[in-house]
CSV table of C-alpha atoms in Angstrom, one decimal:
chain,number,residue,atom,x,y,z
A,265,UNK,CA,-49.6,30.6,-15.2
A,266,UNK,CA,-49.9,34.0,-13.4
A,267,UNK,CA,-50.9,34.3,-9.8
A,268,UNK,CA,-52.3,37.3,-8.0
A,269,UNK,CA,-51.9,37.2,-4.3
A,270,UNK,CA,-54.5,39.4,-2.6
A,271,UNK,CA,-52.6,40.7,0.5
A,272,UNK,CA,-48.9,40.6,1.2
A,273,UNK,CA,-49.4,40.1,5.0
A,274,UNK,CA,-48.0,37.3,7.0
A,275,UNK,CA,-49.7,34.5,5.2
A,276,UNK,CA,-50.0,35.7,1.6
A,277,UNK,CA,-46.5,37.2,1.8
A,278,UNK,CA,-45.0,34.0,3.1
A,279,UNK,CA,-46.4,31.7,0.4
A,280,UNK,CA,-46.0,34.4,-2.3
A,281,UNK,CA,-42.4,35.0,-1.4
A,282,UNK,CA,-41.7,31.2,-1.6
A,283,UNK,CA,-43.4,31.0,-5.0
A,284,UNK,CA,-41.5,34.0,-6.4
A,285,UNK,CA,-38.2,32.6,-5.2
A,286,UNK,CA,-39.0,29.4,-7.0
A,287,UNK,CA,-39.4,31.3,-10.3
A,288,UNK,CA,-43.3,31.5,-10.5
A,289,UNK,CA,-45.0,34.6,-11.9
A,290,UNK,CA,-46.3,36.2,-8.7
A,291,UNK,CA,-47.9,39.6,-8.3
A,292,UNK,CA,-49.2,41.0,-5.0
A,293,UNK,CA,-52.3,43.2,-4.8
A,294,UNK,CA,-51.7,45.6,-1.9
A,295,UNK,CA,-53.1,48.7,-0.3
A,296,UNK,CA,-51.1,52.0,-0.5
A,297,UNK,CA,-49.5,51.7,3.0
A,298,UNK,CA,-48.2,48.2,2.4
A,299,UNK,CA,-47.2,49.2,-1.1
A,300,UNK,CA,-44.9,52.0,0.3
A,301,UNK,CA,-43.4,49.6,2.9
A,302,UNK,CA,-42.6,46.9,0.3
A,303,UNK,CA,-41.2,49.3,-2.2
A,304,UNK,CA,-38.8,50.6,0.4
A,305,UNK,CA,-37.7,47.4,2.1
A,306,UNK,CA,-38.8,44.5,-0.1
A,307,UNK,CA,-40.6,41.4,1.0
A,308,UNK,CA,-38.7,39.8,3.8
A,309,UNK,CA,-39.2,36.4,5.4
A,310,UNK,CA,-37.5,35.3,8.6
A,311,UNK,CA,-37.8,31.6,9.2
A,312,UNK,CA,-36.0,28.7,10.9
A,313,UNK,CA,-35.9,27.1,7.4
A,314,UNK,CA,-33.9,30.1,6.1
A,315,UNK,CA,-34.4,33.8,5.5
A,316,UNK,CA,-35.8,35.1,2.2
A,317,UNK,CA,-35.7,38.6,0.7
A,318,UNK,CA,-37.2,39.4,-2.6
A,319,UNK,CA,-38.3,42.5,-4.6
A,320,UNK,CA,-41.9,41.7,-5.2
A,321,UNK,CA,-44.1,42.5,-8.2
A,322,UNK,CA,-46.7,44.9,-6.7
A,323,UNK,CA,-50.0,46.2,-8.0
A,324,UNK,CA,-52.9,48.3,-6.7
A,325,UNK,CA,-56.6,47.7,-7.6
A,326,UNK,CA,-56.6,50.5,-10.2
A,327,UNK,CA,-53.6,49.0,-12.0
A,328,UNK,CA,-55.3,45.6,-12.8
A,329,UNK,CA,-56.0,45.5,-16.5
A,330,UNK,CA,-56.3,41.8,-17.3
A,331,UNK,CA,-57.3,38.6,-15.6
A,332,UNK,CA,-55.0,36.3,-13.7
A,333,UNK,CA,-55.0,32.5,-13.9
A,334,UNK,CA,-55.0,32.1,-10.1
A,335,UNK,CA,-56.1,34.5,-7.5
A,336,UNK,CA,-55.0,33.5,-4.0
A,337,UNK,CA,-57.0,35.5,-1.4
A,338,UNK,CA,-54.9,35.9,1.8
A,339,UNK,CA,-56.5,38.8,3.7
A,340,UNK,CA,-58.1,38.7,7.2
A,341,UNK,CA,-61.8,37.9,7.1
A,342,UNK,CA,-62.9,41.4,8.2
A,343,UNK,CA,-61.1,42.8,5.1
A,344,UNK,CA,-62.7,40.4,2.6
A,345,UNK,CA,-65.4,42.7,1.4
A,346,UNK,CA,-63.0,45.4,0.3
A,347,UNK,CA,-60.6,42.8,-1.1
A,348,UNK,CA,-63.5,41.4,-3.3
A,349,UNK,CA,-64.0,44.8,-4.8
A,350,UNK,CA,-60.3,45.4,-5.3
A,351,UNK,CA,-59.7,42.1,-7.1
A,352,UNK,CA,-62.7,42.1,-9.3
A,353,UNK,CA,-60.9,43.2,-12.5
A,354,UNK,CA,-58.4,40.2,-12.0
A,355,UNK,CA,-61.2,37.6,-12.3
A,356,UNK,CA,-61.7,36.3,-15.8
A,357,UNK,CA,-63.8,33.4,-17.1
A,358,UNK,CA,-61.1,30.9,-16.4
A,359,UNK,CA,-59.6,32.4,-13.2
A,360,UNK,CA,-59.4,30.1,-10.2
A,361,UNK,CA,-59.9,31.6,-6.8
A,362,UNK,CA,-58.1,30.0,-3.8
A,363,UNK,CA,-59.1,31.6,-0.5
A,364,UNK,CA,-56.9,31.1,2.5
A,365,UNK,CA,-59.3,32.6,5.0
A,366,UNK,CA,-60.7,31.1,8.2
A,367,UNK,CA,-64.2,29.8,8.8
A,368,UNK,CA,-66.6,29.2,5.9
A,369,UNK,CA,-68.5,32.4,5.4
A,370,UNK,CA,-65.8,33.7,3.0
A,371,UNK,CA,-66.7,30.9,0.6
A,372,UNK,CA,-70.3,32.0,0.4
A,373,UNK,CA,-69.3,35.7,-0.1
A,374,UNK,CA,-66.9,35.0,-2.9
A,375,UNK,CA,-69.3,32.6,-4.6
A,376,UNK,CA,-72.0,35.3,-4.4
A,377,UNK,CA,-69.8,37.8,-6.2
A,378,UNK,CA,-67.9,35.6,-8.7
A,379,UNK,CA,-69.8,32.3,-8.9
A,380,UNK,CA,-69.1,29.0,-7.1
A,381,UNK,CA,-67.5,27.5,-10.2
A,382,UNK,CA,-64.5,29.8,-9.8
A,383,UNK,CA,-63.7,28.5,-6.3
A,384,UNK,CA,-61.5,25.8,-5.1
A,385,UNK,CA,-61.5,24.8,-1.4
A,386,UNK,CA,-58.2,25.7,0.3
A,387,UNK,CA,-56.7,25.4,3.7
A,388,UNK,CA,-53.2,26.3,5.0
A,389,UNK,CA,-51.3,25.6,8.2
A,390,UNK,CA,-48.5,28.1,8.9
A,391,UNK,CA,-47.7,30.2,12.0
A,392,UNK,CA,-46.5,33.6,10.8
A,393,UNK,CA,-46.8,37.2,11.9
A,394,UNK,CA,-45.6,40.6,10.8
A,395,UNK,CA,-43.1,42.5,13.0
A,396,UNK,CA,-43.0,46.3,13.4
A,397,UNK,CA,-41.0,46.7,10.2
A,398,UNK,CA,-43.3,44.6,8.1
A,399,UNK,CA,-41.1,41.5,7.9
A,400,UNK,CA,-42.8,38.1,8.0
A,401,UNK,CA,-41.7,36.0,11.0
A,402,UNK,CA,-42.3,32.3,10.8
A,403,UNK,CA,-42.6,30.3,14.0
A,404,UNK,CA,-41.7,26.7,13.7
A,405,UNK,CA,-41.4,24.7,10.5
A,406,UNK,CA,-45.1,24.1,9.6
A,407,UNK,CA,-45.9,25.4,6.1
A,408,UNK,CA,-48.7,23.4,4.5
A,409,UNK,CA,-51.2,24.4,1.9
A,410,UNK,CA,-53.9,22.1,0.6
A,411,UNK,CA,-56.5,22.6,-2.2
A,412,UNK,CA,-59.1,20.7,-4.1
A,413,UNK,CA,-62.5,20.6,-5.7
A,414,UNK,CA,-65.3,21.2,-3.3
A,415,UNK,CA,-67.2,18.1,-4.5
A,416,UNK,CA,-64.1,16.0,-4.0
A,417,UNK,CA,-63.5,15.2,-7.6
A,418,UNK,CA,-60.3,15.0,-9.5
A,419,UNK,CA,-59.9,17.7,-12.1
A,420,UNK,CA,-57.4,19.1,-14.6
A,421,UNK,CA,-57.6,22.5,-13.1
A,422,UNK,CA,-56.5,21.2,-9.7
A,423,UNK,CA,-53.7,19.3,-11.4
A,424,UNK,CA,-52.6,22.6,-13.0
A,425,UNK,CA,-52.7,24.4,-9.7
A,426,UNK,CA,-50.7,21.7,-8.1
A,427,UNK,CA,-48.1,21.8,-10.8
A,428,UNK,CA,-47.7,25.5,-10.2
A,429,UNK,CA,-47.6,25.2,-6.3
A,430,UNK,CA,-45.4,22.2,-5.8
A,431,UNK,CA,-41.7,22.2,-5.3
A,432,UNK,CA,-41.7,25.9,-4.2
A,433,UNK,CA,-40.4,25.6,-0.7
A,434,UNK,CA,-43.5,24.6,1.2
A,435,UNK,CA,-45.7,21.5,1.5
A,436,UNK,CA,-48.3,21.7,-1.2
A,437,UNK,CA,-50.9,19.0,-1.7
A,438,UNK,CA,-54.2,18.2,-3.3
A,439,UNK,CA,-57.2,16.9,-1.3
A,440,UNK,CA,-60.3,15.0,-2.3
A,441,UNK,CA,-61.8,15.9,1.1
A,442,UNK,CA,-61.0,19.6,1.1
A,443,UNK,CA,-64.5,20.7,2.4
A,444,UNK,CA,-64.1,18.4,5.4
A,445,UNK,CA,-60.5,19.7,5.8
A,446,UNK,CA,-61.8,23.3,6.1
A,447,UNK,CA,-64.5,22.3,8.6
A,448,UNK,CA,-61.9,20.5,10.7
A,449,UNK,CA,-59.7,23.6,10.6
A,450,UNK,CA,-62.6,25.8,11.8
A,451,UNK,CA,-63.2,23.3,14.6
A,452,UNK,CA,-59.6,23.7,15.8
A,453,UNK,CA,-59.6,27.5,15.4
A,454,UNK,CA,-62.9,28.1,17.1
A,455,UNK,CA,-62.0,25.8,20.1
A,456,UNK,CA,-58.4,27.1,20.5
A,457,UNK,CA,-59.5,30.7,20.1
A,458,UNK,CA,-62.2,30.3,22.7
A,459,UNK,CA,-59.9,28.6,25.2
A,460,UNK,CA,-57.0,31.1,24.7
A,461,UNK,CA,-59.1,34.3,24.4
A,462,UNK,CA,-61.6,33.8,27.2
A,463,UNK,CA,-58.9,32.5,29.6
A,464,UNK,CA,-56.2,34.8,28.4
A,465,UNK,CA,-53.4,32.2,28.2
A,466,UNK,CA,-51.8,29.4,26.2
A,467,UNK,CA,-53.2,25.9,26.1
A,468,UNK,CA,-50.6,25.0,28.8
A,469,UNK,CA,-51.5,27.9,30.9
A,470,UNK,CA,-55.2,26.9,30.9
A,471,UNK,CA,-54.9,23.2,31.6
A,472,UNK,CA,-52.4,23.8,34.4
A,473,UNK,CA,-55.0,25.5,36.7
A,474,UNK,CA,-57.9,24.1,38.6
A,475,UNK,CA,-60.8,23.6,36.3
A,476,UNK,CA,-58.8,24.5,33.2
A,477,UNK,CA,-58.8,21.0,31.7
A,478,UNK,CA,-62.5,20.6,32.3
A,479,UNK,CA,-63.2,24.0,30.7
A,480,UNK,CA,-61.1,23.1,27.6
A,481,UNK,CA,-63.0,19.8,27.3
A,482,UNK,CA,-66.4,21.5,27.4
A,483,UNK,CA,-65.3,24.0,24.7
A,484,UNK,CA,-64.2,21.2,22.5
A,485,UNK,CA,-67.4,19.3,23.0
A,486,UNK,CA,-69.5,22.3,22.2
A,487,UNK,CA,-67.7,23.4,19.1
A,488,UNK,CA,-67.5,19.8,17.8
A,489,UNK,CA,-71.2,19.3,18.3
A,490,UNK,CA,-72.1,22.5,16.4
A,491,UNK,CA,-69.7,21.7,13.5
A,492,UNK,CA,-71.2,18.2,13.2
A,493,UNK,CA,-74.7,19.6,13.1
A,494,UNK,CA,-74.1,22.5,10.6
A,495,UNK,CA,-71.1,21.3,8.7
A,496,UNK,CA,-69.7,17.8,8.5
A,497,UNK,CA,-69.2,14.6,10.5
A,498,UNK,CA,-65.9,14.7,12.4
A,499,UNK,CA,-63.9,11.5,12.5
A,500,UNK,CA,-63.0,9.9,15.9
A,501,UNK,CA,-59.3,10.1,15.1
A,502,UNK,CA,-59.6,13.9,14.3
A,503,UNK,CA,-61.5,14.5,17.5
A,504,UNK,CA,-59.0,12.5,19.6
A,505,UNK,CA,-56.1,14.4,18.1
A,506,UNK,CA,-57.9,17.8,18.5
A,507,UNK,CA,-58.5,17.0,22.2
A,508,UNK,CA,-54.9,16.0,22.7
A,509,UNK,CA,-53.6,19.2,21.2
A,510,UNK,CA,-56.0,21.4,23.0
A,511,UNK,CA,-55.4,19.9,26.4
A,512,UNK,CA,-51.7,19.3,26.2
A,513,UNK,CA,-49.8,20.0,29.4
A,514,UNK,CA,-47.1,22.6,29.0
A,515,UNK,CA,-48.1,23.5,25.5
A,516,UNK,CA,-47.3,27.1,24.5
A,517,UNK,CA,-49.8,26.9,21.7
A,518,UNK,CA,-52.1,29.9,21.0
A,519,UNK,CA,-54.5,30.8,18.3
A,520,UNK,CA,-53.8,33.6,15.8
A,521,UNK,CA,-56.9,35.4,17.1
A,522,UNK,CA,-55.4,35.4,20.6
A,523,UNK,CA,-52.1,36.7,19.4
A,524,UNK,CA,-53.9,39.5,17.5
A,525,UNK,CA,-55.9,40.3,20.7
A,526,UNK,CA,-52.9,40.5,23.0
A,527,UNK,CA,-51.1,42.7,20.4
A,528,UNK,CA,-54.1,45.1,20.4
A,529,UNK,CA,-55.0,44.3,16.7
A,530,UNK,CA,-58.3,43.7,15.0
A,531,UNK,CA,-59.6,40.1,15.4
A,532,UNK,CA,-61.7,37.7,13.4
A,533,UNK,CA,-64.4,37.3,16.1
A,534,UNK,CA,-67.3,37.5,13.8
A,535,UNK,CA,-65.9,35.0,11.3
A,536,UNK,CA,-64.5,32.4,13.7
A,537,UNK,CA,-67.0,32.6,16.6
A,538,UNK,CA,-69.9,34.8,15.5
A,539,UNK,CA,-70.7,33.0,12.3
A,540,UNK,CA,-70.6,29.6,14.1
A,541,UNK,CA,-73.2,30.9,16.5
A,542,UNK,CA,-75.4,32.1,13.6
A,543,UNK,CA,-75.3,28.6,12.1
A,544,UNK,CA,-76.0,27.0,15.5
A,545,UNK,CA,-79.0,29.3,16.1
A,546,UNK,CA,-80.4,28.4,12.7
A,547,UNK,CA,-80.4,24.8,13.9
A,548,UNK,CA,-81.9,25.6,17.2
A,549,UNK,CA,-78.7,24.6,19.0
A,550,UNK,CA,-77.6,26.0,22.4
A,551,UNK,CA,-74.0,27.3,22.7
A,552,UNK,CA,-73.5,28.9,26.1
A,553,UNK,CA,-69.7,28.9,26.1
A,554,UNK,CA,-69.3,30.2,22.6
A,555,UNK,CA,-72.0,32.9,23.4
A,556,UNK,CA,-69.9,34.0,26.4
A,557,UNK,CA,-66.7,33.9,24.3
A,558,UNK,CA,-68.3,36.0,21.6
A,559,UNK,CA,-69.6,38.6,24.0
A,560,UNK,CA,-66.1,38.9,25.6
A,561,UNK,CA,-64.6,39.4,22.1
A,562,UNK,CA,-67.2,42.0,21.2
A,563,UNK,CA,-66.3,44.0,24.3
A,564,UNK,CA,-62.6,43.9,23.2
A,565,UNK,CA,-63.6,45.1,19.7
A,566,UNK,CA,-65.7,47.9,21.1
A,567,UNK,CA,-62.8,49.1,23.3
A,568,UNK,CA,-60.5,48.9,20.3
A,569,UNK,CA,-62.6,51.3,18.3
A,570,UNK,CA,-62.7,54.0,21.0
């Protein structure tokens, strides 16, 4: 099987480098700036599990002349529209699309363009970033990727994807509850992002101050209430663990959106917070904290564009 990884940033580059090192047929679809960087320096991963340097197979949109078996979409959500156009020539009648984006809106956008039958649900857990030279820096040892049919069924195509992904240096697994997995991930991202970004600190920073724990609890309650109204029922064990993680004393944990914000980069405010508010509004739900968070992030985005 041949895989096209759309984006060679911190997430796509990490999993793609692992797959290439394991002998899989991996090609990265990149923009000109990243193309030049990777041609000069290669794809470099720096990780507690061991460093990795490869010379990747690279391609631009104009150079795609035949479909791929798997297209792994690993761009930031605000770059999805252009990525969809760039990867169109790689999508054939039997191509499977695995999106590693946050939230749920990307599933609808990809389905509108290529059809829902092309999509598998997919979620990943890894903490990575790009340094100034374009190297991928992994923090910690978490490197999970999960995929499955959106209806929860077993299928030959999921089995084929799993055969391709497994034993490649990261934790790959199938899921019969992938849709719920994605909603749960969105719950964590929206709650953690709101806590970190509005309060401008780590989970430990927030809960250590007067009123911080109470604020975090209110955020979790509001996000979970919306998710359960517009998405899926969240289990009691999941909610208990989410609350534990998001109110843990001394925790240095921060969301990727907060790390992007503090680094002065573009953020996924519309996809992680804004879209959740759109869905809440459609159900007539009030979301005072998320509304405040979203306004705060919009101010940041406006300042970034000046």
